[in-house]
Coordinates of C-alpha atoms in Angstrom, one line a residue:
X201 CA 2.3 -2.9 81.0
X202 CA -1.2 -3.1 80.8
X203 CA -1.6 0.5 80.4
X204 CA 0.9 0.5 77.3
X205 CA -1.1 -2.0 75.9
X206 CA -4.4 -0.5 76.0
X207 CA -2.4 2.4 74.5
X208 CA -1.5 0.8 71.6
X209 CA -4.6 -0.7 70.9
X210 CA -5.9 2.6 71.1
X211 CA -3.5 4.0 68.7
X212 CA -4.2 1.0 66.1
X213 CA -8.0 1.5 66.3
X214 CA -7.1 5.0 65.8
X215 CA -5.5 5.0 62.4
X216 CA -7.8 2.0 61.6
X217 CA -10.4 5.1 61.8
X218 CA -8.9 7.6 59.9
X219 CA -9.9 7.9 56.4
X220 CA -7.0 5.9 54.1
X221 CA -5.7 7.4 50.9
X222 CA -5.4 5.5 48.1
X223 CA -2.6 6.4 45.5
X224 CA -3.6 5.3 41.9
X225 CA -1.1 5.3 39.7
X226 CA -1.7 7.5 36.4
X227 CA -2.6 5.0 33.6
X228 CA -4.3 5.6 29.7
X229 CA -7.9 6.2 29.3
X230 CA -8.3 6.6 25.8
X231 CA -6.5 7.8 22.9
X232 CA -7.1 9.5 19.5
X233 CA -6.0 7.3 16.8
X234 CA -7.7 4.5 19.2
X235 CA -5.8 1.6 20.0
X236 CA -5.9 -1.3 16.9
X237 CA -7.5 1.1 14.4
X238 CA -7.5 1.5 10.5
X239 CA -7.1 5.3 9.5
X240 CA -7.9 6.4 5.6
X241 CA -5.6 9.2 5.6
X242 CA -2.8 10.3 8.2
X243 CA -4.3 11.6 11.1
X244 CA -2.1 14.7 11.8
X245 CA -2.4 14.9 15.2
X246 CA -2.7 12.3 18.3
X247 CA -3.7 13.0 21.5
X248 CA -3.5 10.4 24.8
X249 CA -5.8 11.0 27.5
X250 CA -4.8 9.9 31.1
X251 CA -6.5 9.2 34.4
X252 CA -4.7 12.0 36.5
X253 CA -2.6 15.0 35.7
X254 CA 0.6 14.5 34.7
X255 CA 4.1 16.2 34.3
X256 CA 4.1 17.7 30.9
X257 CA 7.6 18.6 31.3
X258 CA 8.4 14.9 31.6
X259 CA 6.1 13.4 30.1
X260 CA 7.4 12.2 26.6
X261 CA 6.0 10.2 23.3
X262 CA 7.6 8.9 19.9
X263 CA 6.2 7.4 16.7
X264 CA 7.8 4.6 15.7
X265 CA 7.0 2.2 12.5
X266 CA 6.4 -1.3 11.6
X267 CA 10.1 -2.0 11.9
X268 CA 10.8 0.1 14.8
X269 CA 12.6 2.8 13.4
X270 CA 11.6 6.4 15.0
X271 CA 9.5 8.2 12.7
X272 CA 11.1 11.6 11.9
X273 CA 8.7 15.0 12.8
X274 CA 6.9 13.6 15.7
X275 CA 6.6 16.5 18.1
X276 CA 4.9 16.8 21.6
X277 CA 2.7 19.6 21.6
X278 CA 3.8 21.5 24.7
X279 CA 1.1 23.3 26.4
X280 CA -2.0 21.7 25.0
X281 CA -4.0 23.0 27.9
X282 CA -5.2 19.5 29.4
X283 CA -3.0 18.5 32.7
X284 CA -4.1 15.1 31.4
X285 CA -3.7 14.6 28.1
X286 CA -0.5 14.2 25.7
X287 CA -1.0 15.8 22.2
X288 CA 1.9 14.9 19.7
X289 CA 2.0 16.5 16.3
X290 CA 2.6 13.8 13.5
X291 CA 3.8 14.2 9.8
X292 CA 2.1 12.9 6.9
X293 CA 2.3 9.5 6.6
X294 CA 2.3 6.6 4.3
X295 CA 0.2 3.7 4.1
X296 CA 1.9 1.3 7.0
X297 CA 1.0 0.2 10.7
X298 CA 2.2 2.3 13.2
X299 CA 3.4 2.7 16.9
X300 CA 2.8 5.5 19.4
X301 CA 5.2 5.0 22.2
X302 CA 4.4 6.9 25.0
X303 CA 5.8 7.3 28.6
X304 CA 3.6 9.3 31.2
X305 CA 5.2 10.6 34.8
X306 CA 2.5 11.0 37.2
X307 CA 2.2 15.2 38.8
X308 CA 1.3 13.7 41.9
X309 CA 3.6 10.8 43.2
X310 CA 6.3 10.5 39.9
X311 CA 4.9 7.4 39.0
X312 CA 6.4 6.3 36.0
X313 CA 3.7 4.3 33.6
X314 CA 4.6 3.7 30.1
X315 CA 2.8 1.9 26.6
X316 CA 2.1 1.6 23.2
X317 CA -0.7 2.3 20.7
X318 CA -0.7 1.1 17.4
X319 CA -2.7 1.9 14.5
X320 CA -2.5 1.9 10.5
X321 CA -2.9 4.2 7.6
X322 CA -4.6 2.9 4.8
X323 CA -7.7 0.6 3.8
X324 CA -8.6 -2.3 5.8
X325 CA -6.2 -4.2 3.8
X326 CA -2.9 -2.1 5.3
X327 CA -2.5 -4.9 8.3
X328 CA -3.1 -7.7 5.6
X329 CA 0.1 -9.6 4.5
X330 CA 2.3 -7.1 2.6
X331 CA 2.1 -8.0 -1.4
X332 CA 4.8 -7.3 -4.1
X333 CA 5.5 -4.1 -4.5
X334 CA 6.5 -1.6 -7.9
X335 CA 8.1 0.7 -5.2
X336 CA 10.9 1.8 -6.7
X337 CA 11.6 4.3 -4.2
X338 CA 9.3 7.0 -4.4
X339 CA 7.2 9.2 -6.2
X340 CA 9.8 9.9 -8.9
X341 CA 10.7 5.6 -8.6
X342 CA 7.6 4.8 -9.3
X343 CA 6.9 7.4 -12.2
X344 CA 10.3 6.3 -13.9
X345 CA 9.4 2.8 -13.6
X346 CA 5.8 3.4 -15.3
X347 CA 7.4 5.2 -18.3
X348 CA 9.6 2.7 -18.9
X349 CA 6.9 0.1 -18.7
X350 CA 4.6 2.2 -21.3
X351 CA 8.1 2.2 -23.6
X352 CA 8.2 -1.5 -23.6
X353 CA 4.5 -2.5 -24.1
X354 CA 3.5 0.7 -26.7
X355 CA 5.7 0.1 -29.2
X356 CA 5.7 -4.1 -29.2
X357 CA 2.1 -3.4 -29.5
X358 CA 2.2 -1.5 -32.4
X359 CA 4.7 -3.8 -33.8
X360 CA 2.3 -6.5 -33.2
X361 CA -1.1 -5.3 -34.0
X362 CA -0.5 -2.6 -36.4
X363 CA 2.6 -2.7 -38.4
X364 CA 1.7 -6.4 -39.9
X365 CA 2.9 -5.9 -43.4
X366 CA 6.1 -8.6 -43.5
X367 CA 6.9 -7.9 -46.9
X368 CA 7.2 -4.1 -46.6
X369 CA 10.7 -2.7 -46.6
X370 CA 9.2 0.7 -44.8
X371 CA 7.0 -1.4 -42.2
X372 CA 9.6 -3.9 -41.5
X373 CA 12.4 -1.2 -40.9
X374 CA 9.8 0.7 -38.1
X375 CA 9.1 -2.4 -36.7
X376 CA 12.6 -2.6 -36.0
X377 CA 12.9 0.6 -34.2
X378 CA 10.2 -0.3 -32.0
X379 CA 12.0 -3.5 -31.1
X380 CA 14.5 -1.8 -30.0
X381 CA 13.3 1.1 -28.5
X382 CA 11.0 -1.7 -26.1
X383 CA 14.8 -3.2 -25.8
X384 CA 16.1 -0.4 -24.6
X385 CA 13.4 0.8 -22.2
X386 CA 13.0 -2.7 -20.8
X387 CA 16.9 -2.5 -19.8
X388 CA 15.7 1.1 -17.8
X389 CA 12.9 -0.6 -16.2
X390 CA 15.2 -3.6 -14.9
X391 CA 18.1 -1.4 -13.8
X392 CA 15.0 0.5 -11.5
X393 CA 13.2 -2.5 -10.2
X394 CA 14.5 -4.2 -7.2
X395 CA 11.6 -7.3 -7.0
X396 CA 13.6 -10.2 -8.3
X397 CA 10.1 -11.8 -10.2
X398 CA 9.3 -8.7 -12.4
X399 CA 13.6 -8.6 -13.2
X400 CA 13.2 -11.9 -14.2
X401 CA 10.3 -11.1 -16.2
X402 CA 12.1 -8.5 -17.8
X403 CA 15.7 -10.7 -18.5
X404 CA 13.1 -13.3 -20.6
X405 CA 11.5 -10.4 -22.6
X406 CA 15.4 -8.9 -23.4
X407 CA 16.1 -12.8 -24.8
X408 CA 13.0 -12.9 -26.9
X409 CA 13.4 -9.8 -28.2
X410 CA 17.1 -10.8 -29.2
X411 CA 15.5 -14.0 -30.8
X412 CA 13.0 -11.6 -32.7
X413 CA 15.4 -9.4 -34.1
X414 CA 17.5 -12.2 -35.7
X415 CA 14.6 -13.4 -37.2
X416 CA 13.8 -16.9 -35.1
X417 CA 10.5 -15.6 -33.4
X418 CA 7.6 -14.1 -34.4
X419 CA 6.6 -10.5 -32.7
X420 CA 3.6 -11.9 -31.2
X421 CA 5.8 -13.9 -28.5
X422 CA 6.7 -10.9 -27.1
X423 CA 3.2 -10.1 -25.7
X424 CA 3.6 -13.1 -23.2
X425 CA 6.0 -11.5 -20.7
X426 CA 4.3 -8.4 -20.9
X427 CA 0.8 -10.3 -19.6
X428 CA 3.3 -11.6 -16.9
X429 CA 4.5 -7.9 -16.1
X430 CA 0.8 -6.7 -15.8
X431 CA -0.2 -9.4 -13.5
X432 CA 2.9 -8.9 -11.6
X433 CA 1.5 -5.2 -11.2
X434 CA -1.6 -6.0 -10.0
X435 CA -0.2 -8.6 -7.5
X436 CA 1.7 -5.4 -6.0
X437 CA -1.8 -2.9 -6.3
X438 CA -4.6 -2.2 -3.7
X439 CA -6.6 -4.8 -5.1
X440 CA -4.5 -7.6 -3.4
X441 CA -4.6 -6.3 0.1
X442 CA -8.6 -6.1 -0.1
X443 CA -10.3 -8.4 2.2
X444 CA -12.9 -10.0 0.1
X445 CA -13.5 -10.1 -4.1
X446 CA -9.8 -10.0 -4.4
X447 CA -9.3 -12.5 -7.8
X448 CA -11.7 -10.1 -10.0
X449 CA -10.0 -7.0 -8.5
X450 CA -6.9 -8.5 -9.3
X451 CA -8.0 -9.0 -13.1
X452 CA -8.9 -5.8 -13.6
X453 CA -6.3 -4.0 -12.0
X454 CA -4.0 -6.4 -14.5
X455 CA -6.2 -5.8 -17.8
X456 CA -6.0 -1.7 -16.4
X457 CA -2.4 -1.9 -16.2
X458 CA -2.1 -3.5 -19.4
X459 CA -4.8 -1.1 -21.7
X460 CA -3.5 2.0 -20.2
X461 CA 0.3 1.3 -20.7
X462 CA -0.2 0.3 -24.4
X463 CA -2.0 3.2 -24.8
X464 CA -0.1 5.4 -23.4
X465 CA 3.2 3.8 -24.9
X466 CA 1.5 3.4 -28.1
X467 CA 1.0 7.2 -28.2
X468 CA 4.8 8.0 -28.2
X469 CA 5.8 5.5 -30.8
X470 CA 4.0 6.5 -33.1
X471 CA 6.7 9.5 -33.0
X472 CA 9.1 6.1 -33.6
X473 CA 7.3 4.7 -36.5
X474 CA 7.7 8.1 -38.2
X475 CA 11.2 9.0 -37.2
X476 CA 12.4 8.8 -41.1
X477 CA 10.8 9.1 -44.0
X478 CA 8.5 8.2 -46.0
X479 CA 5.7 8.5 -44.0
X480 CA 2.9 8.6 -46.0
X481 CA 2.9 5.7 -46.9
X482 CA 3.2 4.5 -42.8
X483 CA 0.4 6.6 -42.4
X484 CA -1.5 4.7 -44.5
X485 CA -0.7 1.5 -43.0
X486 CA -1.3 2.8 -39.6
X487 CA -5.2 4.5 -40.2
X488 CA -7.3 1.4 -39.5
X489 CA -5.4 -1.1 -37.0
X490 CA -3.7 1.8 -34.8
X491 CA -7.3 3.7 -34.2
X492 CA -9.2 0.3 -33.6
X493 CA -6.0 -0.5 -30.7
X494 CA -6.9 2.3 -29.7
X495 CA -10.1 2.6 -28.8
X496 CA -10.4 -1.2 -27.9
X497 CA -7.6 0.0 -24.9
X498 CA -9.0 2.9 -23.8
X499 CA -12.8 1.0 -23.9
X500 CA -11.0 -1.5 -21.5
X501 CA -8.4 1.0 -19.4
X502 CA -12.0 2.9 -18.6
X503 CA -14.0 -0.4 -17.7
X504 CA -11.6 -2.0 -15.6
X505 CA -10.7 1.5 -13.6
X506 CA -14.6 2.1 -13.4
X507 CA -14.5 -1.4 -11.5
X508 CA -11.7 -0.6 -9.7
X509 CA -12.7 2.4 -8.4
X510 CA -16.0 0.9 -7.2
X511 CA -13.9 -1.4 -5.1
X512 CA -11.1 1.1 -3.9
X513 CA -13.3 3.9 -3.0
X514 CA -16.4 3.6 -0.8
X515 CA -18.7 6.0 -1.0
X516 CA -19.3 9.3 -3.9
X517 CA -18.2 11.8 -1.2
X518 CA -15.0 10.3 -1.0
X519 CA -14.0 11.0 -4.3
X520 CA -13.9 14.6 -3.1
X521 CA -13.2 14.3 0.5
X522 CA -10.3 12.6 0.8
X523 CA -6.5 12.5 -1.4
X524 CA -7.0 9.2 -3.4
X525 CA -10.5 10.9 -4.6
X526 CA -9.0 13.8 -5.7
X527 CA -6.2 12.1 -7.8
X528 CA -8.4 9.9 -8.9
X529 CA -10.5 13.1 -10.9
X530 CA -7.3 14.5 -11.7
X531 CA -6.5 11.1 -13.2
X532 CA -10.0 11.3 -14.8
X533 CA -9.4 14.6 -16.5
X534 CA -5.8 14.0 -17.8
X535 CA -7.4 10.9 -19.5
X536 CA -10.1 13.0 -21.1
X537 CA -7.7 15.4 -22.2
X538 CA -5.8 12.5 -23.7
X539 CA -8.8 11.4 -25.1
X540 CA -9.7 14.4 -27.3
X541 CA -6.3 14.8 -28.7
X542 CA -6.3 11.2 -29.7
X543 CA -9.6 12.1 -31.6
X544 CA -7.9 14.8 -32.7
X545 CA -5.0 13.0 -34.3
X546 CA -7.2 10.1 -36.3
X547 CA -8.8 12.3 -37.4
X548 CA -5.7 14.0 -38.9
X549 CA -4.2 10.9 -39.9
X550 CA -7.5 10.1 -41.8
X551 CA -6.8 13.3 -43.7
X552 CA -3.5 11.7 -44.9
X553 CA -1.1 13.5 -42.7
X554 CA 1.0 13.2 -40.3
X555 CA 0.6 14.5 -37.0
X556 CA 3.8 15.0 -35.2
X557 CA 3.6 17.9 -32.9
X558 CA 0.0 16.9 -31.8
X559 CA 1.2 13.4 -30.7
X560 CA 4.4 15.1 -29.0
X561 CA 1.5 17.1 -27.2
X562 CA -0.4 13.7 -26.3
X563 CA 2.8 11.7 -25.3
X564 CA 3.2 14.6 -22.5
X565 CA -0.1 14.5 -21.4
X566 CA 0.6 11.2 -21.1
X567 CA 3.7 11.4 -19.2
X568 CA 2.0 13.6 -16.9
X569 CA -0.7 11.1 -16.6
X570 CA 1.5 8.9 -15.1
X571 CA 2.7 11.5 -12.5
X572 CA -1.1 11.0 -11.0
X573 CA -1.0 7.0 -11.5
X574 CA 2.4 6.8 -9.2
X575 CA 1.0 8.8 -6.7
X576 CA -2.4 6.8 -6.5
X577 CA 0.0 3.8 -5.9
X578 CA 1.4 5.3 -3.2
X579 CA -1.7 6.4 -1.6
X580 CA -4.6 4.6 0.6
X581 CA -7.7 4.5 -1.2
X582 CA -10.4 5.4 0.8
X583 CA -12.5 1.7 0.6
X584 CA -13.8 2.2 4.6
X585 CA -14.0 4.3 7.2
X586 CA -11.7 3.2 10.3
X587 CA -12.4 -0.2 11.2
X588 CA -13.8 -1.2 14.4
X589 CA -11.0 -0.9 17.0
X590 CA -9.2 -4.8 18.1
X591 CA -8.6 -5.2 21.5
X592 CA -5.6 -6.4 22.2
X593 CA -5.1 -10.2 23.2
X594 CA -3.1 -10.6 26.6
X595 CA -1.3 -13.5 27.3
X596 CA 0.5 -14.9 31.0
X597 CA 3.5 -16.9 32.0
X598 CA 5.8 -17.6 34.6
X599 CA 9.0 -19.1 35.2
X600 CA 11.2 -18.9 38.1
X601 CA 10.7 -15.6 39.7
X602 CA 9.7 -13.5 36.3
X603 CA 6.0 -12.7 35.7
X604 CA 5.9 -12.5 31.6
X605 CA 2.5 -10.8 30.2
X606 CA 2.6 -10.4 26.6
X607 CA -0.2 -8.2 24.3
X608 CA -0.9 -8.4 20.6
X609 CA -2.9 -5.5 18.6
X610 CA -4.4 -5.4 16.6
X611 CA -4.0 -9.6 16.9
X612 CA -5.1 -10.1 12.9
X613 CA -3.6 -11.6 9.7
X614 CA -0.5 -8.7 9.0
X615 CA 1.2 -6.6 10.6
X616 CA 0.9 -7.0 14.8
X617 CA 2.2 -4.7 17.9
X618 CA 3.5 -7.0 20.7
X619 CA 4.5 -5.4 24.0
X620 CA 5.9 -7.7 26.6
X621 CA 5.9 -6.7 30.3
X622 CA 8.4 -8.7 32.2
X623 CA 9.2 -8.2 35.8
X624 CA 10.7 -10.3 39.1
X625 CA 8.1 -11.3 41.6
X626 CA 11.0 -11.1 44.0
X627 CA 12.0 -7.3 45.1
X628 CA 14.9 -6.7 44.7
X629 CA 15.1 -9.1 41.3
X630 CA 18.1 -11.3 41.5
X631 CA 19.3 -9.5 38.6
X632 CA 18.1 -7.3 35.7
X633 CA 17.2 -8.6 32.2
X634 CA 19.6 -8.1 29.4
X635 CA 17.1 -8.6 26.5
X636 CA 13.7 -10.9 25.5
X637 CA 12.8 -12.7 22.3
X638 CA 9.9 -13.9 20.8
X639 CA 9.7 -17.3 19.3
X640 CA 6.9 -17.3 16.9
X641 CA 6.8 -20.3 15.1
X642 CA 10.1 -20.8 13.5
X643 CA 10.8 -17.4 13.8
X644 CA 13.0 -14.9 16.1
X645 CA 11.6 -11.7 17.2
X646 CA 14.3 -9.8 19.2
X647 CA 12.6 -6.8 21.1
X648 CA 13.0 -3.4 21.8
X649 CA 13.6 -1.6 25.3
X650 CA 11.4 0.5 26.5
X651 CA 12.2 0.1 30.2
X652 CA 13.8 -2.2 32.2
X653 CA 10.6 -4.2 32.2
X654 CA 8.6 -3.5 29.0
X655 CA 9.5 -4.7 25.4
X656 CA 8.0 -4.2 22.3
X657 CA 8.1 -5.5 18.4
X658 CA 6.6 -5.9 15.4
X659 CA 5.8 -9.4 13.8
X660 CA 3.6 -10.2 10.6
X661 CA 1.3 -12.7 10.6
X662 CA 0.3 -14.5 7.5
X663 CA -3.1 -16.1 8.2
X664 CA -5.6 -16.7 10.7
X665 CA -5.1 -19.4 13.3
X666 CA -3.1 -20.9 16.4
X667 CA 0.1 -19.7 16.2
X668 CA 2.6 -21.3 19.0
X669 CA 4.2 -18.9 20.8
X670 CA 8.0 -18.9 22.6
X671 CA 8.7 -15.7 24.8
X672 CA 12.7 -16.1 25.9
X673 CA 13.8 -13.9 28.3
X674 CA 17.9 -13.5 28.9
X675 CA 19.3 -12.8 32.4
X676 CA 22.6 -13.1 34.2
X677 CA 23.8 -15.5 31.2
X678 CA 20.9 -17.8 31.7
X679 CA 17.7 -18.3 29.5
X680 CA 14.1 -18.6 30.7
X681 CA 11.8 -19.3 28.3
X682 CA 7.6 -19.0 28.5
X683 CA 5.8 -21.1 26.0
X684 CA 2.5 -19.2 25.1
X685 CA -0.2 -19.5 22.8
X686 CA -1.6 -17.1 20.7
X687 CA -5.2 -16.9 18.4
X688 CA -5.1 -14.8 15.6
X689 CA -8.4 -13.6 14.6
X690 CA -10.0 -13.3 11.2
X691 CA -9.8 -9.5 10.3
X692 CA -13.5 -7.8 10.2
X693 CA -14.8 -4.9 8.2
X694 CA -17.3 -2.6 9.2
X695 CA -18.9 -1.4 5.9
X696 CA -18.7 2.5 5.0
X697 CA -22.4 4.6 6.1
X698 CA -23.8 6.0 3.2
X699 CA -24.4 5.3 -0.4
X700 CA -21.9 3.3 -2.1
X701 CA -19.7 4.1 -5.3
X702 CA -19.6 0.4 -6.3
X703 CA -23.3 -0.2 -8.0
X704 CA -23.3 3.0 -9.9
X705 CA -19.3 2.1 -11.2
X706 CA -19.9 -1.4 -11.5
X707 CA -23.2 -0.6 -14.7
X708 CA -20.8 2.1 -16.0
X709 CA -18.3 -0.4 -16.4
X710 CA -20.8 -3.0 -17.4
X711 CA -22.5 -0.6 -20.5
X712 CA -19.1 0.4 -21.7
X713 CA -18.2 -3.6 -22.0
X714 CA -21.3 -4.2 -24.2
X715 CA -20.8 -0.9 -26.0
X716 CA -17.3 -2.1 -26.8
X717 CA -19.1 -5.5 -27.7
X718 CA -21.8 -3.9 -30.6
X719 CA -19.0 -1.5 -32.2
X720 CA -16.8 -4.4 -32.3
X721 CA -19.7 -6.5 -34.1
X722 CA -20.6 -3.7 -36.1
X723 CA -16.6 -2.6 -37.1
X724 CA -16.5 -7.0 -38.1
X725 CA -19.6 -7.1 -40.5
X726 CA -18.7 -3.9 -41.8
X727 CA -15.5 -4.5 -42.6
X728 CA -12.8 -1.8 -42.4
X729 CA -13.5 -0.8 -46.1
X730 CA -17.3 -0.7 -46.2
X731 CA -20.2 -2.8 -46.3
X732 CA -19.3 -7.0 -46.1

């Protein structure tokens, strides 16, 4: 006996010698988009970097968005030439917060590890509460929706500010038309729009313009619902999701929306005014007010987009490195373009004639205009360079045998990932769960699967703050619920390197105001007919 014992003592003291091996599982290093970041423009490509090789073959990864739907296109690159990364192609994608759920097997031991990183495309404003949209589904939506919007306020601006003979037969019967072709186009718009504020808007305008073609209302009261409209389109612009200066940006994106769509409606109903005849004599009405519309719109639609763009677009090099940029040029030249023929056709209607074909040419410059203005809606404008990445914030609870650890990124006002990890302390668990919640104030957040034990969903947070936090977990019929509490952090820009566009827009927009100012003096004491 006392031999065997002095053998085993031995033989512990021997494997108490030996060198151990430790197995670590395979867990995320690092990843390209990084965890919590803002993106300008859709990456393309993501790649997740690992501590240990793992088994491409079953090593998998999906994109999901904001409201967990699987993003179609995502691809895993197979092949990529690093036994520890995971490269997954992505397609180009729209401003929005997004969720790279990925699921890595381990080449040595099969370990099974699995997570999510999020990130956003778009300003700094993309994880900001979402805003009121003019989506109406799409570039072709949103151009649609514009047209009809420059057919409503062009010709009730000609109507008001240019036809203003009362007593004239041949004024008052255009006027007419343009009523009714603003009628008609505001009926398109509200058949388009899904936002129940801007349908409204659009049901009061219809009425008022019913009240103004049986003669109870002056033409001027139309112009009220069509401020409303404007501001309604700036409340659904960039300006509203920027972080700081957002009541100016918001004004100007407003007196923008408003300028250029009665100048570009304005344009076409011109070709309204002169549908029958005679038209001299319309062309004579129209010489003086119609030009001094017009160049008191564009002075502003140039202004408020100079200030605009100094807010939307960081630096100079943007405007040529990146999409928004480029349609924002594009956008420049088409209003040039639109510019000259305007010139072009005052100074024709000076000359006492009427200009038809050349404002049919302007009214599809126009249109095509608006092409570039929906697509600059639906893109990010380049106003920083990707924000300083969040960490995410990890809570911890327990209840009965379950172990609940719940993470929020990027843990800001908006948009926020939250991945719950929820397992037994007891092996084998009494029994698996069905399903977890999240009870975030006096909200339900019902979670997705990922594996038996990990959860994730989206949840948008308005504001800053504590926010109480309820995680319920549902298993074997019974409920077990974890009262956290969560911090949501103030969201912080890092400001773009380099020279900024904003100073150099901000005098442009500044010298055209006070140029607009002196003409306007000068076009007063001068009087439209010569010297006062």
């Amino acid at each position: 006996m006392r031999r065997r014992c002095l053998l085993m003592l031995a033989g512990v003291l021997l494997l108490c010698a030996l060198p151990s091996v430790a197995v670590a599982h395979t867990e995320l290093v690092r990843s390209d988009p990084a965890d919590g970041t803002v993106l300008a423009e859709s990456p393309g490509l993501a790649r997740l970097w690992f501590s240990g090789d793992i088994a491409a073959a079953r090593s998998t990864a999906r994109l999901v968005d904001e409201h967990g739907v699987t993003v179609a296109g995502t691809e895993v690159v197979k092949g990529s030439g690093d036994p520890r990364a995971i490269a997954v192609e992505l397609p180009s994608l729209a401003v929005g917060s997004y969720g790279l759920l990925w699921v890595a097997v381990s080449a040595r031991d099969s370990h099974t590890t699995s997570g999510t990183v999020t990130f956003a495309i778009g300003h700094s404003g993309a994880l900001l509460p979402a805003t009121a949209s003019g989506d109406s589904g799409g570039l072709v939506g949103r151009w649609i929706w514009l047209l009809a919007l420059a057919g409503v306020v062009g010709p009730v601006a000609v109507a008001v500010f240019v036809l203003r003979r009362p007593m004239d037969p041949t004024a008052v019967a255009a006027r007419r038309r343009l009523v009714v072709t603003a009628l008609v186009s505001a009926l398109i718009a509200m058949a388009l729009q899904p936002s129940l504020a801007r349908v409204i808007t659009l049901i009061v305008f219809c009425l008022l313009v019913a009240l103004v073609l049986i003669g109870r209302l002056a033409h001027a009261a139309l112009l009220l619902p069509l401020v409303v409209l404007a501001w309604l389109e700036a409340l659904g612009s960039h300006a509203a999701a920027l972080p700081e200066g957002r009541l100016f940006a918001l004004l100007a994106d407003a007196v923008h929306a408003f300028a250029g769509l009665l100048w570009l409606g304005a344009v076409p109903a011109l070709l309204v005014v002169f549908w029958r005849r005679p038209r001299g004599e319309l062309a004579r009405q129209l010489r003086g007010p119609f030009s001094v519309m017009a160049a008191g719109s564009v002075l502003l639609v140039l202004a408020s987009g100079l200030y605009s763009a100094g807010l939307e677009v960081a630096t100079p090099r943007s405007l040529v490195a990146t999409s928004y940029g480029r349609l924002l040029l594009v956008k420049t030249g088409l209003l040039a373009t639109i510019g000259v023929l305007g010139l072009l056709n005052a100074w024709r209607l000076r000359r006492r004639s009427v200009p038809v074909r050349t404002i049919a040419v302007e009214s599809g410059v126009g249109a095509v205009l608006l092409v570039a203005v929906a697509a600059l809606v639906g893109s990010a404008p380049p106003v920083s360079p990707p924000s300083d990445v969040a960490s995410a914030v990890t809570r911890t609870g327990f209840v009965s045998d379950l172990v609940v650890t719940v993470s929020a990124t990027p843990n800001r006002p908006g948009v926020n990932w939250f991945t719950v990890l929820a397992d037994s302390s007891r092996r084998p668990a009494p029994a698996p769960l069905a399903s977890v919640d999240l009870r975030i104030g006096d909200q339900t957040v019902v979670l997705q699967r990922l594996t038996t034990t990990r959860y994730f969903a989206t949840y948008r947070a308005g504001t800053a703050g504590a926010v109480r936090m309820v995680a319920v977990l549902h298993r074997g019929g019974q409920e077990y619920a974890v009262p956290l509490d969560w911090q949501v952090s103030s969201p912080a820009v890092r400001p773009a390197p380099g020279r900024r566009l904003a100073p150099y827009t901000d005098v442009a927009a500044l010298l055209l105001l006070e140029l607009g100012v002196v003409a306007g003096a000068w076009w007063l004491v001068r009087g439209p007919g010569g010297s006062r």
